[in-house]
mmCIF file of C-alpha atoms in Angstrom:
data_model
loop_
_atom_site.group_PDB
_atom_site.id
_atom_site.type_symbol
_atom_site.label_atom_id
_atom_site.label_comp_id
_atom_site.label_asym_id
_atom_site.label_seq_id
_atom_site.Cartn_x
_atom_site.Cartn_y
_atom_site.Cartn_z
ATOM 1 C CA MET P 1 1.182 64.438 -97.732
ATOM 2 C CA ARG P 2 1.880 61.810 -100.563
ATOM 3 C CA ALA P 3 -0.112 58.888 -100.936
ATOM 4 C CA SER P 4 -0.410 55.657 -103.232
ATOM 5 C CA PHE P 5 -3.079 55.832 -105.928
ATOM 6 C CA GLU P 6 -5.887 53.413 -105.659
ATOM 7 C CA LYS P 7 -8.030 52.511 -108.857
ATOM 8 C CA ILE P 8 -11.766 51.887 -107.598
ATOM 9 C CA PRO P 9 -13.190 49.450 -109.886
ATOM 10 C CA VAL P 10 -16.974 49.848 -110.763
ATOM 11 C CA THR P 11 -18.894 47.287 -112.746
ATOM 12 C CA PRO P 12 -20.953 47.755 -116.141
ATOM 13 C CA HIS P 13 -24.314 47.642 -114.430
ATOM 14 C CA ALA P 14 -23.330 50.531 -112.075
ATOM 15 C CA SER P 15 -22.292 53.915 -111.933
ATOM 16 C CA PHE P 16 -21.061 54.022 -108.271
ATOM 17 C CA ARG P 17 -19.923 50.854 -105.957
ATOM 18 C CA VAL P 18 -21.152 49.899 -102.662
ATOM 19 C CA GLN P 19 -18.907 47.697 -100.791
ATOM 20 C CA GLU P 20 -19.324 45.558 -97.307
ATOM 21 C CA ARG P 21 -16.282 44.844 -95.653
ATOM 22 C CA ARG P 22 -16.235 41.726 -93.021
ATOM 23 C CA VAL P 23 -12.270 41.496 -92.127
ATOM 24 C CA ARG P 24 -9.907 40.587 -89.339
ATOM 25 C CA ARG P 25 -8.173 43.916 -89.397
ATOM 26 C CA PHE P 26 -8.524 46.934 -91.654
ATOM 27 C CA ASP P 27 -5.768 46.446 -93.998
ATOM 28 C CA SER P 28 -5.756 49.423 -96.744
ATOM 29 C CA PRO P 29 -2.312 51.425 -96.750
ATOM 30 C CA TRP P 30 -2.326 55.249 -96.987
ATOM 31 C CA HIS P 31 -3.840 55.835 -100.139
ATOM 32 C CA PHE P 32 -5.738 58.527 -102.164
ATOM 33 C CA HIS P 33 -8.385 58.041 -105.460
ATOM 34 C CA PRO P 34 -10.254 60.663 -107.502
ATOM 35 C CA GLU P 35 -13.814 59.044 -106.089
ATOM 36 C CA ILE P 36 -15.552 60.329 -103.166
ATOM 37 C CA GLU P 37 -15.920 58.321 -100.101
ATOM 38 C CA LEU P 38 -18.004 57.913 -97.553
ATOM 39 C CA THR P 39 -17.466 55.349 -94.805
ATOM 40 C CA LEU P 40 -19.151 54.039 -91.612
ATOM 41 C CA ILE P 41 -17.800 51.766 -89.150
ATOM 42 C CA VAL P 42 -20.294 49.253 -87.979
ATOM 43 C CA GLU P 43 -17.597 47.074 -86.059
ATOM 44 C CA SER P 44 -14.181 48.273 -85.270
ATOM 45 C CA ARG P 45 -11.733 50.354 -83.290
ATOM 46 C CA GLY P 46 -8.326 52.052 -83.969
ATOM 47 C CA ARG P 47 -6.859 55.304 -85.598
ATOM 48 C CA ARG P 48 -8.642 56.948 -88.669
ATOM 49 C CA PHE P 49 -5.711 59.089 -90.554
ATOM 50 C CA VAL P 50 -7.170 61.895 -93.283
ATOM 51 C CA GLY P 51 -4.818 64.218 -94.590
ATOM 52 C CA ASP P 52 -3.436 65.825 -91.605
ATOM 53 C CA SER P 53 -5.661 64.879 -89.259
ATOM 54 C CA ILE P 54 -5.130 61.545 -86.648
ATOM 55 C CA GLU P 55 -8.154 60.779 -84.878
ATOM 56 C CA SER P 56 -9.462 57.474 -82.643
ATOM 57 C CA PHE P 57 -12.630 55.890 -84.471
ATOM 58 C CA ALA P 58 -14.978 53.386 -83.103
ATOM 59 C CA GLU P 59 -18.426 51.863 -84.002
ATOM 60 C CA GLY P 60 -20.712 54.447 -85.663
ATOM 61 C CA ASP P 61 -17.909 56.687 -87.046
ATOM 62 C CA LEU P 62 -19.258 58.451 -90.240
ATOM 63 C CA VAL P 63 -16.891 59.903 -92.874
ATOM 64 C CA LEU P 64 -17.199 61.823 -96.330
ATOM 65 C CA LEU P 65 -13.923 62.085 -97.847
ATOM 66 C CA GLY P 66 -13.587 64.322 -101.445
ATOM 67 C CA PRO P 67 -11.928 63.323 -104.020
ATOM 68 C CA ASN P 68 -7.959 62.682 -103.651
ATOM 69 C CA LEU P 69 -7.728 63.016 -100.138
ATOM 70 C CA PRO P 70 -5.333 60.781 -98.478
ATOM 71 C CA HIS P 71 -6.447 58.336 -96.087
ATOM 72 C CA PHE P 72 -6.213 54.823 -94.201
ATOM 73 C CA TRP P 73 -8.067 53.333 -91.257
ATOM 74 C CA HIS P 74 -5.900 51.755 -88.827
ATOM 75 C CA ASN P 75 -6.800 49.183 -86.178
ATOM 76 C CA GLU P 76 -5.988 49.303 -82.564
ATOM 77 C CA GLY P 77 -6.490 47.636 -78.978
ATOM 78 C CA ARG P 78 -9.229 45.307 -78.566
ATOM 79 C CA GLN P 79 -11.506 44.900 -80.991
ATOM 80 C CA PRO P 80 -15.301 44.212 -80.695
ATOM 81 C CA ARG P 81 -16.518 40.418 -81.108
ATOM 82 C CA GLY P 82 -13.210 38.899 -81.243
ATOM 83 C CA GLY P 83 -11.119 41.395 -83.787
ATOM 84 C CA ALA P 84 -14.184 42.092 -86.033
ATOM 85 C CA ALA P 85 -13.288 45.057 -88.675
ATOM 86 C CA HIS P 86 -16.755 45.957 -90.530
ATOM 87 C CA SER P 87 -17.519 48.971 -92.653
ATOM 88 C CA ILE P 88 -19.531 50.081 -95.225
ATOM 89 C CA VAL P 89 -18.264 52.340 -97.559
ATOM 90 C CA VAL P 90 -19.646 54.008 -100.715
ATOM 91 C CA GLN P 91 -17.508 55.242 -103.777
ATOM 92 C CA PHE P 92 -18.499 57.468 -106.824
ATOM 93 C CA GLU P 93 -17.131 60.216 -109.057
ATOM 94 C CA PRO P 94 -18.240 63.603 -108.387
ATOM 95 C CA LEU P 95 -19.614 63.826 -111.891
ATOM 96 C CA PHE P 96 -20.926 60.400 -112.126
ATOM 97 C CA LEU P 97 -24.511 61.649 -113.320
ATOM 98 C CA GLY P 98 -23.198 64.256 -115.206
ATOM 99 C CA ALA P 99 -21.854 68.009 -114.910
ATOM 100 C CA ASP P 100 -25.662 69.145 -115.483
ATOM 101 C CA PHE P 101 -26.724 67.238 -112.704
ATOM 102 C CA LEU P 102 -25.076 69.204 -109.729
ATOM 103 C CA ARG P 103 -25.870 72.689 -111.218
ATOM 104 C CA ALA P 104 -29.489 71.688 -110.822
ATOM 105 C CA PRO P 105 -30.999 74.225 -108.129
ATOM 106 C CA GLU P 106 -32.232 70.876 -106.699
ATOM 107 C CA ALA P 107 -28.818 70.448 -106.252
ATOM 108 C CA ALA P 108 -27.326 73.353 -104.112
ATOM 109 C CA ALA P 109 -26.915 71.700 -100.981
ATOM 110 C CA LEU P 110 -24.961 68.596 -102.673
ATOM 111 C CA ARG P 111 -22.472 70.737 -104.532
ATOM 112 C CA ARG P 112 -21.992 72.835 -100.995
ATOM 113 C CA LEU P 113 -21.533 69.018 -98.997
ATOM 114 C CA ILE P 114 -19.079 67.869 -102.003
ATOM 115 C CA ALA P 115 -17.020 70.855 -101.562
ATOM 116 C CA ARG P 116 -16.982 71.039 -98.057
ATOM 117 C CA ALA P 117 -15.520 67.425 -97.921
ATOM 118 C CA THR P 118 -12.501 68.148 -99.664
ATOM 119 C CA ARG P 119 -10.947 68.557 -96.320
ATOM 120 C CA GLY P 120 -12.965 65.497 -95.334
ATOM 121 C CA LEU P 121 -16.272 65.537 -92.791
ATOM 122 C CA ALA P 122 -16.868 63.854 -89.835
ATOM 123 C CA PHE P 123 -21.130 63.623 -89.052
ATOM 124 C CA SER P 124 -22.538 63.536 -85.798
ATOM 125 C CA GLY P 125 -26.110 63.892 -84.515
ATOM 126 C CA ARG P 126 -29.539 62.983 -85.390
ATOM 127 C CA GLY P 127 -28.780 63.175 -89.190
ATOM 128 C CA ALA P 128 -25.667 61.280 -88.863
ATOM 129 C CA GLU P 129 -27.622 58.308 -87.613
ATOM 130 C CA ALA P 130 -30.515 58.754 -90.064
ATOM 131 C CA ALA P 131 -27.504 58.516 -92.885
ATOM 132 C CA ALA P 132 -26.079 55.694 -91.030
ATOM 133 C CA THR P 133 -29.254 53.607 -90.521
ATOM 134 C CA LEU P 134 -29.863 54.016 -94.334
ATOM 135 C CA LEU P 135 -26.549 52.713 -95.177
ATOM 136 C CA ARG P 136 -26.346 49.738 -93.373
ATOM 137 C CA THR P 137 -29.148 48.173 -95.750
ATOM 138 C CA ALA P 138 -27.457 49.912 -99.006
ATOM 139 C CA PRO P 139 -25.349 46.782 -100.108
ATOM 140 C CA ALA P 140 -28.424 44.858 -100.391
ATOM 141 C CA LEU P 141 -30.072 47.102 -102.830
ATOM 142 C CA SER P 142 -29.100 47.247 -107.064
ATOM 143 C CA GLY P 143 -30.629 49.207 -109.658
ATOM 144 C CA MET P 144 -32.584 51.999 -109.398
ATOM 145 C CA ALA P 145 -33.208 51.453 -105.790
ATOM 146 C CA SER P 146 -29.586 51.508 -104.967
ATOM 147 C CA LEU P 147 -29.293 54.805 -106.822
ATOM 148 C CA LEU P 148 -32.245 56.522 -104.791
ATOM 149 C CA ARG P 149 -30.709 55.233 -101.331
ATOM 150 C CA LEU P 150 -27.643 56.848 -102.378
ATOM 151 C CA PHE P 151 -29.447 59.694 -102.887
ATOM 152 C CA ALA P 152 -31.617 59.601 -99.813
ATOM 153 C CA ILE P 153 -28.326 59.334 -97.957
ATOM 154 C CA LEU P 154 -26.820 61.908 -99.326
ATOM 155 C CA ASP P 155 -29.689 64.343 -98.406
ATOM 156 C CA GLU P 156 -29.733 63.350 -95.263
ATOM 157 C CA LEU P 157 -26.036 64.173 -94.706
ATOM 158 C CA THR P 158 -26.330 67.653 -96.050
ATOM 159 C CA ARG P 159 -28.400 68.650 -93.208
ATOM 160 C CA ALA P 160 -26.276 66.671 -90.784
ATOM 161 C CA SER P 161 -24.065 67.945 -88.193
ATOM 162 C CA ALA P 162 -20.376 67.537 -89.517
ATOM 163 C CA ARG P 163 -16.919 69.248 -88.938
ATOM 164 C CA PRO P 164 -14.235 69.212 -91.094
ATOM 165 C CA LEU P 165 -11.106 66.862 -90.645
ATOM 166 C CA ALA P 166 -7.872 68.153 -92.120
ATOM 167 C CA SER P 167 -6.682 71.663 -91.531
ATOM 168 C CA GLU P 168 -7.608 74.546 -93.859
ATOM 169 C CA ALA P 169 -3.291 74.629 -94.541
ATOM 170 C CA TYR P 170 -3.612 70.734 -95.993
ATOM 171 C CA VAL P 171 -2.382 70.352 -99.698
ATOM 172 C CA PRO P 172 -1.856 66.716 -100.518
ATOM 173 C CA ARG P 173 0.755 66.184 -102.796
ATOM 174 C CA LEU P 174 -0.051 63.227 -104.843
ATOM 175 C CA ASN P 175 3.006 61.558 -105.794
ATOM 176 C CA ARG P 176 2.292 57.758 -105.945
ATOM 177 C CA THR P 177 5.642 56.532 -105.482
ATOM 178 C CA SER P 178 6.873 58.793 -102.822
ATOM 179 C CA GLU P 179 3.750 58.847 -100.833
ATOM 180 C CA LYS P 180 4.597 55.101 -99.801
ATOM 181 C CA ARG P 181 7.056 56.428 -97.561
ATOM 182 C CA LEU P 182 4.934 58.583 -95.596
ATOM 183 C CA GLY P 183 2.347 55.471 -95.761
ATOM 184 C CA ARG P 184 5.224 53.224 -94.188
ATOM 185 C CA VAL P 185 5.969 55.915 -91.353
ATOM 186 C CA TYR P 186 2.379 55.953 -90.514
ATOM 187 C CA GLU P 187 2.146 52.220 -90.241
ATOM 188 C CA PHE P 188 5.219 51.802 -88.013
ATOM 189 C CA LEU P 189 3.986 54.742 -85.689
ATOM 190 C CA SER P 190 0.872 53.270 -85.170
ATOM 191 C CA THR P 191 2.274 49.625 -84.688
ATOM 192 C CA HIS P 192 4.982 50.554 -82.445
ATOM 193 C CA PHE P 193 4.022 53.952 -80.556
ATOM 194 C CA GLU P 194 4.049 51.986 -77.430
ATOM 195 C CA GLU P 195 7.603 51.509 -77.768
ATOM 196 C CA PRO P 196 10.674 53.590 -76.605
ATOM 197 C CA LEU P 197 10.961 55.213 -80.327
ATOM 198 C CA THR P 198 14.004 56.968 -81.427
ATOM 199 C CA LEU P 199 14.037 59.349 -84.456
ATOM 200 C CA PRO P 200 16.803 57.249 -85.886
ATOM 201 C CA GLN P 201 14.457 54.461 -85.730
ATOM 202 C CA ILE P 202 11.490 55.904 -87.544
ATOM 203 C CA ALA P 203 14.073 57.626 -90.265
ATOM 204 C CA ARG P 204 15.366 53.830 -91.303
ATOM 205 C CA VAL P 205 11.607 53.549 -91.942
ATOM 206 C CA ALA P 206 11.507 55.956 -94.606
ATOM 207 C CA ALA P 207 15.103 54.889 -95.652
ATOM 208 C CA MET P 208 16.126 58.158 -94.817
ATOM 209 C CA THR P 209 18.901 60.464 -92.552
ATOM 210 C CA PRO P 210 17.394 61.197 -89.305
ATOM 211 C CA GLU P 211 17.900 65.025 -90.458
ATOM 212 C CA ALA P 212 16.513 64.535 -93.474
ATOM 213 C CA PHE P 213 13.532 62.669 -92.483
ATOM 214 C CA SER P 214 12.779 65.448 -89.953
ATOM 215 C CA ARG P 215 12.620 68.060 -92.413
ATOM 216 C CA TYR P 216 10.398 65.661 -94.926
ATOM 217 C CA PHE P 217 7.995 64.605 -91.949
ATOM 218 C CA LYS P 218 7.540 68.686 -91.216
ATOM 219 C CA ARG P 219 6.825 69.361 -94.822
ATOM 220 C CA ALA P 220 4.629 66.518 -95.917
ATOM 221 C CA THR P 221 2.425 66.904 -92.473
ATOM 222 C CA GLY P 222 2.729 70.475 -90.626
ATOM 223 C CA ARG P 223 4.208 68.572 -87.933
ATOM 224 C CA ASN P 224 7.179 67.314 -85.861
ATOM 225 C CA VAL P 225 7.012 63.420 -85.751
ATOM 226 C CA SER P 226 7.743 63.719 -81.650
ATOM 227 C CA ALA P 227 4.228 65.569 -81.697
ATOM 228 C CA VAL P 228 2.366 62.748 -83.759
ATOM 229 C CA LEU P 229 4.157 60.007 -81.710
ATOM 230 C CA THR P 230 2.673 61.720 -78.482
ATOM 231 C CA GLN P 231 -0.915 62.110 -80.029
ATOM 232 C CA LEU P 232 -0.942 58.343 -80.446
ATOM 233 C CA ARG P 233 0.349 57.829 -77.191
ATOM 234 C CA VAL P 234 -2.129 59.733 -75.584
ATOM 235 C CA ASP P 235 -5.234 58.690 -77.648
ATOM 236 C CA HIS P 236 -4.168 54.971 -76.751
ATOM 237 C CA ALA P 237 -3.965 55.759 -73.056
ATOM 238 C CA ALA P 238 -7.415 57.803 -72.856
ATOM 239 C CA GLY P 239 -9.018 54.891 -74.168
ATOM 240 C CA GLN P 240 -7.007 52.288 -71.609
ATOM 241 C CA LEU P 241 -8.367 54.894 -68.929
ATOM 242 C CA LEU P 242 -12.007 54.322 -70.507
ATOM 243 C CA ASP P 243 -11.891 50.752 -70.828
ATOM 244 C CA SER P 244 -9.953 49.216 -68.428
ATOM 245 C CA GLU P 245 -9.799 49.820 -64.319
ATOM 246 C CA ALA P 246 -5.844 49.887 -64.768
ATOM 247 C CA ARG P 247 -3.772 52.517 -62.439
ATOM 248 C CA VAL P 248 -3.097 55.365 -64.316
ATOM 249 C CA ALA P 249 0.843 55.117 -64.086
ATOM 250 C CA ASP P 250 0.444 51.432 -65.483
ATOM 251 C CA ILE P 251 -1.669 53.006 -68.657
ATOM 252 C CA ALA P 252 1.325 55.539 -68.965
ATOM 253 C CA LEU P 253 3.854 53.498 -69.073
ATOM 254 C CA ALA P 254 2.416 50.906 -70.951
ATOM 255 C CA ALA P 255 1.163 53.611 -73.568
ATOM 256 C CA GLY P 256 5.090 54.434 -73.994
ATOM 257 C CA PHE P 257 5.460 57.494 -71.939
ATOM 258 C CA PRO P 258 8.827 57.392 -69.962
ATOM 259 C CA THR P 259 7.615 59.013 -66.739
ATOM 260 C CA VAL P 260 4.191 59.733 -65.292
ATOM 261 C CA SER P 261 5.016 63.021 -65.229
ATOM 262 C CA ASN P 262 5.577 63.486 -68.745
ATOM 263 C CA PHE P 263 2.564 61.341 -69.106
ATOM 264 C CA ASN P 264 0.172 64.061 -66.985
ATOM 265 C CA ARG P 265 1.655 66.926 -68.864
ATOM 266 C CA GLN P 266 1.336 65.767 -72.316
ATOM 267 C CA PHE P 267 -2.279 64.438 -71.558
ATOM 268 C CA ARG P 268 -2.993 67.494 -70.371
ATOM 269 C CA ALA P 269 -2.024 69.381 -73.286
ATOM 270 C CA LEU P 270 -3.727 67.476 -75.524
ATOM 271 C CA LYS P 271 -7.100 66.700 -73.713
ATOM 272 C CA LYS P 272 -7.220 69.968 -71.799
ATOM 273 C CA THR P 273 -7.767 67.857 -68.381
ATOM 274 C CA THR P 274 -5.377 65.469 -66.329
ATOM 275 C CA PRO P 275 -5.863 61.595 -67.132
ATOM 276 C CA ARG P 276 -7.921 60.972 -63.305
ATOM 277 C CA ASP P 277 -10.453 63.894 -64.289
ATOM 278 C CA PHE P 278 -10.824 62.228 -67.629
ATOM 279 C CA ARG P 279 -11.564 58.980 -66.357
ATOM 280 C CA ALA P 280 -14.034 60.293 -63.786
ATOM 281 C CA ARG P 281 -15.900 62.718 -65.813
ATOM 282 C CA PHE P 282 -16.829 59.674 -67.989
ATOM 283 C CA LYS P 283 -17.629 57.793 -65.528
ATOM 284 C CA ARG P 284 -19.821 60.222 -64.116
ATOM 285 C CA ALA P 285 -21.676 60.207 -67.988
ATOM 286 C CA ALA P 286 -22.223 56.913 -67.822
ATOM 287 C CA ILE P 287 -23.653 56.848 -64.414
ATOM 288 C CA ASP P 288 -25.825 59.499 -65.176
ATOM 289 C CA LEU P 289 -27.309 58.208 -68.424
ATOM 290 C CA GLY P 290 -27.614 54.553 -66.652
ATOM 291 C CA PRO P 291 -28.403 51.222 -68.023
ATOM 292 C CA PRO P 292 -30.605 50.861 -71.215
ATOM 293 C CA GLY P 293 -33.927 51.234 -70.636
ATOM 294 C CA SER P 294 -33.570 52.873 -66.951
ATOM 295 C CA GLY P 295 -35.224 56.062 -67.821
ATOM 296 C CA SER P 296 -37.986 57.373 -65.815
ATOM 297 C CA SER P 297 -41.587 57.773 -67.756
ATOM 298 C CA SER P 298 -44.652 59.192 -66.939
ATOM 299 C CA THR P 299 -48.149 58.670 -67.264
#
């Protein structure tokens, strides 16, 4: 893929950047930069695009991106607290403390973490929770305290459960001009996927003929545009199945599927279950967990 280049400003008083963002909606375009980036979603929901990975994100999402890996976060659907988009982002160059630092034997785990982050990493489990807790108060720190906090966060991440985002076959093509085209297409699909889109409509966003656009999109992403559009629709429908009591048929049509049978077939292919079983399974899980503080205790 190709993305627009982003220059990350760093002040003379800091060797890395910690930024807390509270905005109406995430508005950064499809972009890349040479800095490593760690992003914690404090409040917000939507879709995360990293390389050729497209996934839903919500509160607590914690992701580490290696240098020059194209990405953007796109808000979608009902947002918490009336539409807040709240994130904490740390950005630093791989050698911001010099090459000798990463050669130290004590930094072996960190070297491996940075190498794995070239495809992007999504963290989970207790290690991710511990890192997120440390990260939440990082913007208030400065000087040596800020640097030590970054080390503590990265140390937690070296032991946390993580899975790669972009596929092994993904190789970014970092042309600053042509990547804007793919960014426009992703933004268009993310905003209009619920509509009955046609290939000529999407191709016009890229200023290409339908035939040329099909070849370009498959070469850039490794997938057909119809497959990406289906994934966006299925993921949106899955969220609606959990967040609302609407009928499956109504959710299917609202997500952009022409028929309920088509929706059921596509949903099962991607989620490995039917829409009704998907909803029922998560409802059972919520009942089993019970409300906060409802667990039994013994004396």
